[in-house]
Short mmCIF file of C-alpha atoms in Angstrom, two decimals:
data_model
loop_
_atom_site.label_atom_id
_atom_site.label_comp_id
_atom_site.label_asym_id
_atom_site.label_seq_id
_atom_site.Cartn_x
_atom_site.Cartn_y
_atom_site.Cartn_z
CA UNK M 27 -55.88 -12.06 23.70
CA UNK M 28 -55.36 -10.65 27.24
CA UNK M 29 -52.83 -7.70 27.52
CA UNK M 30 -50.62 -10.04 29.69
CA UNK M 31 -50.01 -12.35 27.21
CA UNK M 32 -50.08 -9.44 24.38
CA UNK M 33 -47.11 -8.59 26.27
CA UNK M 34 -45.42 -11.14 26.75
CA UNK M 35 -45.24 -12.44 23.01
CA UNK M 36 -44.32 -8.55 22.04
CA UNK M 37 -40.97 -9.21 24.32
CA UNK M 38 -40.27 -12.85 23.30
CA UNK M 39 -40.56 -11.77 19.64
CA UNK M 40 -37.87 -8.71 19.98
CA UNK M 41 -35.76 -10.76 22.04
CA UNK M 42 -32.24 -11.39 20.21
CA UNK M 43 -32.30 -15.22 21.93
CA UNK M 44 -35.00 -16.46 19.04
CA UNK M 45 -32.65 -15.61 16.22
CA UNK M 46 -28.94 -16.03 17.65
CA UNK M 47 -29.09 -20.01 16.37
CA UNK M 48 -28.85 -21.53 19.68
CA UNK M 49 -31.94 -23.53 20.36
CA UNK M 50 -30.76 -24.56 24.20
CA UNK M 51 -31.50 -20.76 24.71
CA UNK M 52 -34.55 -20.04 22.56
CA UNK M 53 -36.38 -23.63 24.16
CA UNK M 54 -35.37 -21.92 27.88
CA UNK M 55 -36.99 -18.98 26.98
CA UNK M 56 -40.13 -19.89 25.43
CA UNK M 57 -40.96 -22.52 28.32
CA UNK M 58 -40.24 -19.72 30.33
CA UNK M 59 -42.28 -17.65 29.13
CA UNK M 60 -45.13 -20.08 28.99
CA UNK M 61 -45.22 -21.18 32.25
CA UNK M 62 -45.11 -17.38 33.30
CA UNK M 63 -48.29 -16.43 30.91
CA UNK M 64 -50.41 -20.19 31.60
CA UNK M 65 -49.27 -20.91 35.21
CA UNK M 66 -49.02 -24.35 33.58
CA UNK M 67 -47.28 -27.52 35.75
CA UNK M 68 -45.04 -28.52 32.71
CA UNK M 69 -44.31 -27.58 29.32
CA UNK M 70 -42.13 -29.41 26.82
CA UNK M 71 -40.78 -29.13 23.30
CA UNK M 72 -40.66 -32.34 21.73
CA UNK M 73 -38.91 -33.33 17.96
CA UNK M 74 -39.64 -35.61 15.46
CA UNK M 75 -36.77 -37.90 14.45
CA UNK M 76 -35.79 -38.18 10.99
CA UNK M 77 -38.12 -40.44 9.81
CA UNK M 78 -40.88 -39.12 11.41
CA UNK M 79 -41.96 -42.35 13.01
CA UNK M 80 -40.59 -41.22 17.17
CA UNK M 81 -41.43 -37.63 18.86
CA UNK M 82 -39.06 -37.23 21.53
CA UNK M 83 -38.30 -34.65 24.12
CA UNK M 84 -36.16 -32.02 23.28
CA UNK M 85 -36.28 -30.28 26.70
CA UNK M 86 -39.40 -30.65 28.99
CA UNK M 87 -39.62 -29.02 32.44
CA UNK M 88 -41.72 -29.57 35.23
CA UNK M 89 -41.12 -26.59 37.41
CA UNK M 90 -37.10 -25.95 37.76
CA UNK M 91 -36.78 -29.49 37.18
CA UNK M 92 -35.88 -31.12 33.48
CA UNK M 93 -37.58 -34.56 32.35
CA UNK M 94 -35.25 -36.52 30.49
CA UNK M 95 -35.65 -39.78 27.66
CA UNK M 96 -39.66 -39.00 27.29
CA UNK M 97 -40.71 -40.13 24.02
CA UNK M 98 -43.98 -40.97 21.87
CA UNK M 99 -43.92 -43.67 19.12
CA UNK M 100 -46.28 -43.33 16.36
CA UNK M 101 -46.79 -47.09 16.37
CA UNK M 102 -48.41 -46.76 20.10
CA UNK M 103 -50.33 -43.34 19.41
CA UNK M 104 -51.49 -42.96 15.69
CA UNK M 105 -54.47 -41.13 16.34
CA UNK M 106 -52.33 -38.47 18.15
CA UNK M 107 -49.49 -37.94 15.07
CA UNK M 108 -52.35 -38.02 12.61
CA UNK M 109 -54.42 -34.95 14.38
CA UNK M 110 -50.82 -33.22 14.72
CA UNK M 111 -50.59 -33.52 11.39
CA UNK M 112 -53.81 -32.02 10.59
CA UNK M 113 -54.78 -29.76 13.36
CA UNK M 114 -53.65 -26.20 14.57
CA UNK M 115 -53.73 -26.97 18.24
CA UNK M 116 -54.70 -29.93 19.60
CA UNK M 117 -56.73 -30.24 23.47
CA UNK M 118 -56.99 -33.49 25.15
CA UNK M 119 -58.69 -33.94 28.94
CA UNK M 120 -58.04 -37.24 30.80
CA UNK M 121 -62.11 -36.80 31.59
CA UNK M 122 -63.11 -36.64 28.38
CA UNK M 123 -63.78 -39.97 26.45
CA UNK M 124 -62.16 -40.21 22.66
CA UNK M 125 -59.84 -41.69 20.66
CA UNK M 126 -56.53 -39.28 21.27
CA UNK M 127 -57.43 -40.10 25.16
CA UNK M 128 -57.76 -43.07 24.84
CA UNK M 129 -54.43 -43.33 23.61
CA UNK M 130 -52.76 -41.28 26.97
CA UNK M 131 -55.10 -42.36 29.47
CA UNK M 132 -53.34 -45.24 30.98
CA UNK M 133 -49.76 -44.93 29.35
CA UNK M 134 -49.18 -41.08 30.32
CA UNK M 135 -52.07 -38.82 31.88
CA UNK M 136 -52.55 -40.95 34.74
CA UNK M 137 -49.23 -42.28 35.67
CA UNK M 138 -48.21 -38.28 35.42
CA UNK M 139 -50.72 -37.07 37.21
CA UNK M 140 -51.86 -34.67 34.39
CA UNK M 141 -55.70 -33.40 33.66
CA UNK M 142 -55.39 -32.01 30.24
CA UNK M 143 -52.55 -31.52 27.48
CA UNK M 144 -52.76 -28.59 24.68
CA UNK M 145 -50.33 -29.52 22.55
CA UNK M 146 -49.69 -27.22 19.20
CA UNK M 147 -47.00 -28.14 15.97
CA UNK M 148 -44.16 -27.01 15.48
CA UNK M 149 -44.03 -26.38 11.55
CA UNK M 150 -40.86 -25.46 9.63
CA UNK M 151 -40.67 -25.05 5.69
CA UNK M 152 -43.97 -26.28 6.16
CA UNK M 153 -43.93 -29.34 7.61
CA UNK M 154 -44.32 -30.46 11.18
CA UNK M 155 -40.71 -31.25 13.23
CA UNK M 156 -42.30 -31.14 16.45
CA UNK M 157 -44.85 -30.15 19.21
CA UNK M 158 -45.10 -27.90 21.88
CA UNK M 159 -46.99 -29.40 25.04
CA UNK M 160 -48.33 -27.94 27.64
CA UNK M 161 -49.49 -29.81 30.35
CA UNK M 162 -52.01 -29.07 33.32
CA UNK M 163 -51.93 -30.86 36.75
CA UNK M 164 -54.51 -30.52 39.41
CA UNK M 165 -57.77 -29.48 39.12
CA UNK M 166 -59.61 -28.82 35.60
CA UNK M 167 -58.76 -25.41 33.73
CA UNK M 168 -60.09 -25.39 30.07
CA UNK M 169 -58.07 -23.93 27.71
CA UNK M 170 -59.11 -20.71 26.92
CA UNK M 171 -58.73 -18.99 22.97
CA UNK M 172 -56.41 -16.85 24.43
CA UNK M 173 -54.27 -19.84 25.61
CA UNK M 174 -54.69 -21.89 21.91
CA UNK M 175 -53.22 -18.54 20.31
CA UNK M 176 -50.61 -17.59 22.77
CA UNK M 177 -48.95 -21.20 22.53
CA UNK M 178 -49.30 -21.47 18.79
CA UNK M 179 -47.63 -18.05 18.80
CA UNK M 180 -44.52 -19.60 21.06
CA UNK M 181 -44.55 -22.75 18.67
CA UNK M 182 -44.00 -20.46 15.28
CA UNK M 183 -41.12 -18.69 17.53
CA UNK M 184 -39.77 -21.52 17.83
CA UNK M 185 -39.66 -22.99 14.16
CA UNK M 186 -38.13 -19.85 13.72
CA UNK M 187 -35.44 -20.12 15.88
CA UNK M 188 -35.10 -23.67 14.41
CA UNK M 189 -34.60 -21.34 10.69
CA UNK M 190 -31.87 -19.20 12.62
CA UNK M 191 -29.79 -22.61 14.03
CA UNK M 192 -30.31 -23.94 10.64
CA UNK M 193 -28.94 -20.44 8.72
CA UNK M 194 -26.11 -20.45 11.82
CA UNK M 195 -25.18 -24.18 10.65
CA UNK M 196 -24.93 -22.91 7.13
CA UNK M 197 -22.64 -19.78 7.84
CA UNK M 198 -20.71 -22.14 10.19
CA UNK M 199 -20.48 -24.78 7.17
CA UNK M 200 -19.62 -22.20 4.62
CA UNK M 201 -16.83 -20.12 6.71
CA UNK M 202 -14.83 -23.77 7.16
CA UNK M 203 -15.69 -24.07 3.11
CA UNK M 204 -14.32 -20.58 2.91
CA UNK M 205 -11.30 -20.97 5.42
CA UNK M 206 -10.82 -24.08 3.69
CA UNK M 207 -10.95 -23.07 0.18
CA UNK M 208 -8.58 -20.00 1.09
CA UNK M 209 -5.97 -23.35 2.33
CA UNK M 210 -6.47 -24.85 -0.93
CA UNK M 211 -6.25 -21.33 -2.93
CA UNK M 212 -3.00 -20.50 -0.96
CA UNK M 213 -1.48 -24.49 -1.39
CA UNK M 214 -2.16 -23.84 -5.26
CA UNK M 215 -0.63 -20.30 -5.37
CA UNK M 216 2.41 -21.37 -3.26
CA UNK M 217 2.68 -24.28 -6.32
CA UNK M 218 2.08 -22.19 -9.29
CA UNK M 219 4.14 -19.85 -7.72
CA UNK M 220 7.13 -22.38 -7.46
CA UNK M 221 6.08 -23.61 -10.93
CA UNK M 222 6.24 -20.35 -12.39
CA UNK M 223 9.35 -19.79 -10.86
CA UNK M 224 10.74 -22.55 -12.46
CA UNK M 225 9.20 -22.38 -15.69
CA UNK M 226 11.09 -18.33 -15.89
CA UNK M 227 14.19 -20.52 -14.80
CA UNK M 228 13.88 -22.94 -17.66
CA UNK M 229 12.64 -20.54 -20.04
CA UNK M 230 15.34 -17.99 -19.22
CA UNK M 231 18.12 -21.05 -19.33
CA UNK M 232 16.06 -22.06 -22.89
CA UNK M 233 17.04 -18.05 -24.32
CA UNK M 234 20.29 -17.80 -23.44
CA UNK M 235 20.80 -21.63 -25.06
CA UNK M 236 19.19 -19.94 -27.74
CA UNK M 237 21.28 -16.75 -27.87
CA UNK M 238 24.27 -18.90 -27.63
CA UNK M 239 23.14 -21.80 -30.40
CA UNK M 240 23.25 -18.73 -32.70
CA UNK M 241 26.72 -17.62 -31.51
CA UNK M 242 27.96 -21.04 -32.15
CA UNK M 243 26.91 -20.83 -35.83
CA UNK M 244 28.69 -17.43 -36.31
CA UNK M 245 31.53 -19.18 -34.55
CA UNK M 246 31.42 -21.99 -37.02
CA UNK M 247 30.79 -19.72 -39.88
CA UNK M 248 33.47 -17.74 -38.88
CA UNK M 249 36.13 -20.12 -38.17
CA UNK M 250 35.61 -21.62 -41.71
CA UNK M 251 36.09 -18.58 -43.26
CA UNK M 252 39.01 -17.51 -41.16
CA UNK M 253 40.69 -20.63 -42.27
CA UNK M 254 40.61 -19.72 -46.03
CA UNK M 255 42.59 -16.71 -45.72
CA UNK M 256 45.12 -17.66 -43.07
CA UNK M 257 45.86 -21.06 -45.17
CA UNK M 258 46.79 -19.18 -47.99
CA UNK M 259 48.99 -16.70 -46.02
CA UNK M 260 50.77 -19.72 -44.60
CA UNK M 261 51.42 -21.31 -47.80
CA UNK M 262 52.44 -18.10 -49.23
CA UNK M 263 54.77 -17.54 -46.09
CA UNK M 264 56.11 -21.29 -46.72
CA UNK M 265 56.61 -19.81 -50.59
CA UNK M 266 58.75 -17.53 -49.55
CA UNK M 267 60.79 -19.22 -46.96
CA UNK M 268 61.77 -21.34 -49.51
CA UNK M 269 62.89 -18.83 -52.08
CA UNK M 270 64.54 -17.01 -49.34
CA UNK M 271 66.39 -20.64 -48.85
CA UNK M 272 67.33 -20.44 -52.56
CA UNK M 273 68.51 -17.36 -52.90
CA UNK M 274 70.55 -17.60 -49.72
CA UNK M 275 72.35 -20.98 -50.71
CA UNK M 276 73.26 -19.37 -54.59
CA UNK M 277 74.54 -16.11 -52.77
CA UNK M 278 76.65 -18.51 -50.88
CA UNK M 279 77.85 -20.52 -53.81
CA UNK M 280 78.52 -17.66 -55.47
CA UNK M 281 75.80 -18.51 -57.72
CA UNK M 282 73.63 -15.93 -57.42
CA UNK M 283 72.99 -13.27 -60.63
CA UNK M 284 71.14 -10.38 -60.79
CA UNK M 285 68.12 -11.56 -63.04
CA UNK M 286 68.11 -14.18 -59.95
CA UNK M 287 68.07 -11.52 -57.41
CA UNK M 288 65.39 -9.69 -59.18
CA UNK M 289 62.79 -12.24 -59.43
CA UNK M 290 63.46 -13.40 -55.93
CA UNK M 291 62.53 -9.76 -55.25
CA UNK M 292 59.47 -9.98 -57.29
CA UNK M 293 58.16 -13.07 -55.87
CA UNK M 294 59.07 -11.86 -52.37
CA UNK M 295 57.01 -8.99 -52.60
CA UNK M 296 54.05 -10.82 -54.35
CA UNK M 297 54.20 -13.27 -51.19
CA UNK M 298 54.07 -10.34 -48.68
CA UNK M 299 51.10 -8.81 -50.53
CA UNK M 300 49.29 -11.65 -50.26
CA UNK M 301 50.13 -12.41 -47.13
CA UNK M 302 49.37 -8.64 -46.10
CA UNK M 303 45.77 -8.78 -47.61
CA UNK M 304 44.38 -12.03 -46.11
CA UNK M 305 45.70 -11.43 -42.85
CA UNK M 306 43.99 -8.06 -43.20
CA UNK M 307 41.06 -10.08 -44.18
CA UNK M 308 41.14 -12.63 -40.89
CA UNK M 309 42.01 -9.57 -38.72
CA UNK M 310 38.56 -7.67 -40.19
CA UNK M 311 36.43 -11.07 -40.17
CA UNK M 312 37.73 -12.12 -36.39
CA UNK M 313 36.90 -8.00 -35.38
CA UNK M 314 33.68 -7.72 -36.54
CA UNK M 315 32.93 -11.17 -34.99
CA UNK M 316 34.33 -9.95 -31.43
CA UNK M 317 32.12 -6.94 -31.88
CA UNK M 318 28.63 -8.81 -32.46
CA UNK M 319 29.53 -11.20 -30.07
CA UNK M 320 30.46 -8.48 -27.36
CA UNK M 321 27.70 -6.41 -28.08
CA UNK M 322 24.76 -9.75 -27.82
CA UNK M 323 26.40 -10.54 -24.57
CA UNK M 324 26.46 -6.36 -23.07
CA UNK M 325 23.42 -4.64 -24.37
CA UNK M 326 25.21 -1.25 -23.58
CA UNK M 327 22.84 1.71 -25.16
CA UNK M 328 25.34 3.49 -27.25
CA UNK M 329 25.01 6.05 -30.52
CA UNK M 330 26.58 4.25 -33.34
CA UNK M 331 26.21 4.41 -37.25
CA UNK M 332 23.60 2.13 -38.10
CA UNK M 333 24.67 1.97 -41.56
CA UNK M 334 28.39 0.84 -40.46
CA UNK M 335 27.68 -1.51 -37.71
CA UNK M 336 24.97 -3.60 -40.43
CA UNK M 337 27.82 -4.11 -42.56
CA UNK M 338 29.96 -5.41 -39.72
CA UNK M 339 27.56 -7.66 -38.05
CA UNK M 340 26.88 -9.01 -41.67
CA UNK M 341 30.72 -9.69 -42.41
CA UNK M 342 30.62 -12.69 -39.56
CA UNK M 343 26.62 -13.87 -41.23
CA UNK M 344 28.14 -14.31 -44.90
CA UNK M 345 29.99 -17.63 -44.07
CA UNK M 346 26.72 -18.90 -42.94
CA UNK M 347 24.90 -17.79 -45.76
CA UNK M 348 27.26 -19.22 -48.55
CA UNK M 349 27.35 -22.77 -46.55
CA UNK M 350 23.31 -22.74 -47.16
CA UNK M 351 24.20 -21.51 -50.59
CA UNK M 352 22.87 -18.05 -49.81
CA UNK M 353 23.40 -14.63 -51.23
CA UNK M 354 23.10 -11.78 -48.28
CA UNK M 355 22.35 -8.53 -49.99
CA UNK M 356 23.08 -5.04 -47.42
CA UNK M 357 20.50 -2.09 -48.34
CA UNK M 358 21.29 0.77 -46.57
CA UNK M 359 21.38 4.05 -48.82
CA UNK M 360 23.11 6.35 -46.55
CA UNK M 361 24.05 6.72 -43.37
CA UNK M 362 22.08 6.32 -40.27
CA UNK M 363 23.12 7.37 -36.57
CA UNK M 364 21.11 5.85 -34.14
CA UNK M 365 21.17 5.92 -30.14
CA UNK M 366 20.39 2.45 -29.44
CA UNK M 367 21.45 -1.27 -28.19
CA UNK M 368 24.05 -2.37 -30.88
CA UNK M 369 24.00 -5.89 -28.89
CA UNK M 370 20.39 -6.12 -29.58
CA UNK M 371 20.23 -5.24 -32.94
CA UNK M 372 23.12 -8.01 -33.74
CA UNK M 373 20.92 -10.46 -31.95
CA UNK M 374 17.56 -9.41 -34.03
CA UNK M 375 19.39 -9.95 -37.33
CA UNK M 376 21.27 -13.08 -36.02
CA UNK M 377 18.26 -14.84 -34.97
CA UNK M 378 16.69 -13.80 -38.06
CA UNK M 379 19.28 -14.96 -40.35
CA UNK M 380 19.22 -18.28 -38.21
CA UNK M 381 15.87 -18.96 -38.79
CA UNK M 382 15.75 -18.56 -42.25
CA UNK M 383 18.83 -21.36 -42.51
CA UNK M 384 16.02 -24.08 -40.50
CA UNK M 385 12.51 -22.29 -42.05
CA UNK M 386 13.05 -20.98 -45.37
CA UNK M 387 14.31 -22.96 -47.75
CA UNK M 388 13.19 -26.64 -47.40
CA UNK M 389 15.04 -29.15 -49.52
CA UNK M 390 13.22 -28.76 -52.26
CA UNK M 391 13.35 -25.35 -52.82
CA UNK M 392 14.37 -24.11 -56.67
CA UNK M 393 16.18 -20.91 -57.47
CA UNK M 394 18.43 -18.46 -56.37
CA UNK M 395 18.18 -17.90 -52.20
CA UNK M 396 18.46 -14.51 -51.09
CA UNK M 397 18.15 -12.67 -47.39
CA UNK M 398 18.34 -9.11 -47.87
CA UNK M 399 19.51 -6.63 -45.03
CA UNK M 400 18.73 -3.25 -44.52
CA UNK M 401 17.67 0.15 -42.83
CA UNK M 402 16.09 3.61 -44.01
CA UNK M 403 14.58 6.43 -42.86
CA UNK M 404 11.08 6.78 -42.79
CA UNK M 405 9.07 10.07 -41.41
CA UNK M 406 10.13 10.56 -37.63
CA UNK M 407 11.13 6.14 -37.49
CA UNK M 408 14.28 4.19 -38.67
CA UNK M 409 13.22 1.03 -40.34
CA UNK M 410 15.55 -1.87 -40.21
CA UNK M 411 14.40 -5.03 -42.42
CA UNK M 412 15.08 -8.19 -43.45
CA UNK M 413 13.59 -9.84 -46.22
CA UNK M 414 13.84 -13.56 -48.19
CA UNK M 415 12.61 -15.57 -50.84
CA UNK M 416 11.91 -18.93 -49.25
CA UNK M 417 8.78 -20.73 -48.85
CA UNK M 418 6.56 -17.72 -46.68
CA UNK M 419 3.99 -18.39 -44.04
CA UNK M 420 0.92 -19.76 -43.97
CA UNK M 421 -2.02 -17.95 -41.74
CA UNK M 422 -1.58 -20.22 -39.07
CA UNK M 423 2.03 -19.90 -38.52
CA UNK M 424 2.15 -16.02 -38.98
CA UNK M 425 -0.84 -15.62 -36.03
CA UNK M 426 1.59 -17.38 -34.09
CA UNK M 427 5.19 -17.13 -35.29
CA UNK M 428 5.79 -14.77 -32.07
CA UNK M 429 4.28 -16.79 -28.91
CA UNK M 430 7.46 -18.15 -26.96
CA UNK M 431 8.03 -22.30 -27.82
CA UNK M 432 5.82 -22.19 -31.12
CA UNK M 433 8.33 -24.09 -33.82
CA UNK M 434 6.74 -25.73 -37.23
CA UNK M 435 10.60 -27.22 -36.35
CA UNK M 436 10.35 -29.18 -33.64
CA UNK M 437 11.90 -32.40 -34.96
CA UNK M 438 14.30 -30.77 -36.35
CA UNK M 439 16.10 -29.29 -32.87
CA UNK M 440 13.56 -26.06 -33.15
CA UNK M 441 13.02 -24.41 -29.79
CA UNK M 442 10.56 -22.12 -31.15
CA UNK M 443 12.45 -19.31 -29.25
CA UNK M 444 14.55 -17.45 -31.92
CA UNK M 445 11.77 -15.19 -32.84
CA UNK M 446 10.70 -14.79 -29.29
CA UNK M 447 13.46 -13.37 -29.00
CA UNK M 448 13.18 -11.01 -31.96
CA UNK M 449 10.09 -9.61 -30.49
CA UNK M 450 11.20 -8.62 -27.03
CA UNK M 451 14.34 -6.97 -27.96
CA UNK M 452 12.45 -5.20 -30.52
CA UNK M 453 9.44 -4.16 -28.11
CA UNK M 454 11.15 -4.31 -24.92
CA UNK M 455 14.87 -3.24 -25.32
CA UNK M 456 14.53 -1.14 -28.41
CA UNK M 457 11.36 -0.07 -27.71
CA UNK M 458 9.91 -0.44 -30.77
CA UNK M 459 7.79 -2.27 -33.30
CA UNK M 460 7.41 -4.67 -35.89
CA UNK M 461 5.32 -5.12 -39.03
CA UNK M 462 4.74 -8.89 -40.69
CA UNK M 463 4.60 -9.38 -44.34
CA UNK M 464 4.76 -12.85 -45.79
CA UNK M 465 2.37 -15.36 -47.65
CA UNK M 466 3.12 -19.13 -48.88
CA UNK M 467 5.43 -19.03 -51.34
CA UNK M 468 6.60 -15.49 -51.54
CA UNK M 469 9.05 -15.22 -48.91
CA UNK M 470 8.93 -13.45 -45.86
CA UNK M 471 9.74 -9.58 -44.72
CA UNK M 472 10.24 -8.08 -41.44
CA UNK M 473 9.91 -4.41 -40.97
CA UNK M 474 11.58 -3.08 -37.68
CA UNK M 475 10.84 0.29 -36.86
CA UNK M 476 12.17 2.61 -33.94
CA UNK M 477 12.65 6.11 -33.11
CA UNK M 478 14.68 8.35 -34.72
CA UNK M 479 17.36 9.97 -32.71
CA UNK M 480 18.01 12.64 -35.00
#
């Protein structure tokens, strides 16, 4: 190939134009270029349609002027797509006698004006899209080698540019996918987002139900018991009224004798002992219930005996325990100062106590029920634990007793939150840990262990 031409393909193969996607610019160029290396009277790029069956030009240019609606139907020139799509380069002249001019002679050569035609494929993934065609008016000028190469060169620059529009239309497809996808990913965070939000809303509304449900027992509880010991101070108030009525009405008669005055004194003071102690009793019951309750509703960190404050927060739990026909047993060997959440310890033992009343003993059960309460020291921890004699756990339900909503319950009013619970105060609040023990039939026990303070 002549240095010219050399030339020419080195700049049209660095230039920027062939790769940027835009085939309006790369078609420009490589006619350009063609009719500056050939001196050629026109030169067109021409595209197959999709089925192959109609060539068409894509931009053909006769000078500095553009030929529009040109187009070549296999149907009217078979022996020219069949040679296309066999041959490398293909040269007709209007003087030469054969099939392919045969074809152009009277429908294109001579009503154009044009002597000869080297027309080359354009091939992309292989197959042929298209042809370039140049085309010579005039006098005859074969088609030199160098000519065959240099458009076949221009052709392949072309497919490739085709390759760059077709990678552009890609990246173009797949940054709306993207910018799209990025709507869709933002639509769905916005909703989980408000979904989530709502879920912490119900599930938040769902634990302090929860908290409360358990308050309302020990409210229940409580007010049952409270009601044994202020009915007998009332009677026993009533009692005395009316010997007090007795007495006055034979000191007034002038009736009353000494014996009488002495056993009026002797059941008087009977009355105000008994009085004295189960008013005591309410007073202790109704304080140690204001002092869980408090203390589940503050969460105040405080240092406390941890010995005392289990037998308090159990003293408002035994009412429960004997309506389910329970004994509650308090373990606790000495005492125990802790710096800690009273309010969240309450709540532990509450909800566990609770849970045993719906889980532990099904109807069937046979024996004597028993929760045990307790705390000791062990190494550098404090255990607290509670422990039954119900039914146990089965595999299943221990892998899972802990995960928020999970109730074996459900139809029975279970919100599968009480030992939810359990395990974030214990993790969270206390800031400690807890250790499962329990198989079917054997009862359950649940070790609670946090840092010593002393």
């Amino acid at each position: 190939m002549n240095k010219e031409l050399k030339n020419l393909l080195f700049e049209i193969s660095k230039s920027p134009v062939i790769d940027d996607g835009e085939l309006g610019s790369s078609s420009e160029l490589i006619i350009n270029y063609i009719h500056k290396g050939l001196q050629v009277s026109r030169v067109g790029i021409w595209l197959l349609n999709e089925d192959k069956q109609l060539l068409k030009s894509y931009l053909l240019k006769e000078e500095h002027n553009i030929i529009s609606n040109i187009s070549f139907e296999r149907s009217v020139f078979p022996v020219f797509f069949s040679a296309l799509d066999k041959e490398r380069n293909l040269v007709i002249h209007r003087d030469e006698a054969d099939y392919i001019n045969s074809e152009f002679l009277d429908s294109y050569l001579i009503p154009n004006d044009i002597i000869t035609i080297l027309a080359s494929p354009i091939r992309h993934h292989g197959e042929m899209v298209g042809v370039l065609i140049c085309e010579r008016k005039g006098s005859l000028k074969p088609w030199v080698h160098d000519d065959e190469v240099f458009v076949s060169a221009l052709a392949d620059c072309f497919g490739r540019a085709m390759g760059a529009k077709e990678t552009l239309t890609f990246q173009q497809k797949l940054a709306q996918v993207n910018i799209d996808l990025e709507g869709q990913v933002a639509q769905r965070t916005q909703a989980l987002n408000e979904a989530l939000g709502h879920l912490k809303a119900t599930q938040s509304t769902l634990v302090e139900s929860e908290k409360m449900a358990a308050l309302g027992n020990l409210v229940a509880g409580v007010a049952h018991e409270v009601n044994t010991p202020l009915g007998i101070a009332v009677t026993s108030v009533s009692h005395c009224i009316d010997e007090l009525n007795l007495i006055n009405k034979r000191f007034k008669d002038n009736e009353l004798a000494e014996e009488d005055f002495v056993s009026f004194l002797d059941t008087l003071s009977d009355g105000l002992h008994l009085i004295d102690r189960n008013l005591s009793r309410a007073a202790e019951l109704v304080h140690n219930f204001k002092r869980t309750a408090a203390d589940q509703l503050t969460l105040e960190k405080e240092r406390f005996n941890l010995s005392q404050y289990l037998g308090q927060i159990s003293s408002p739990l035994r009412p429960l325990t004997r309506k389910h026909n329970i004994q509650l047993d308090i373990q606790i060997s000495e005492d125990i100062f802790v710096e800690s959440y009273p309010g969240a310890i309450a709540q532990i033992f509450t909800n566990l106590v609770s849970n045993c009343f719906r889980h532990a003993y099904p109807e069937d059960f046979s024996g004597n029920k028993q929760i045990v309460l307790g705390a000791e020291r062990c190494a550098d921890e404090i255990k607290m634990f509670y422990k039954d004699n119900g039914k146990g756990l089965t595999p299943e339900v221990k892998e899972k007793i802990f995960e928020p909503f999970f109730t074996t319950a459900r139809n029975a009013g279970g919100t599968g939150l009480g030992m939810s619970i359990v395990f974030n105060l214990v993790t969270q609040t206390l800031g400690g840990r807890l250790a499962l023990n329990s198989d079917v039939g054997k009862g359950l026990e649940i070790d609670i262990f946090i840092k010593a303070t002393e």
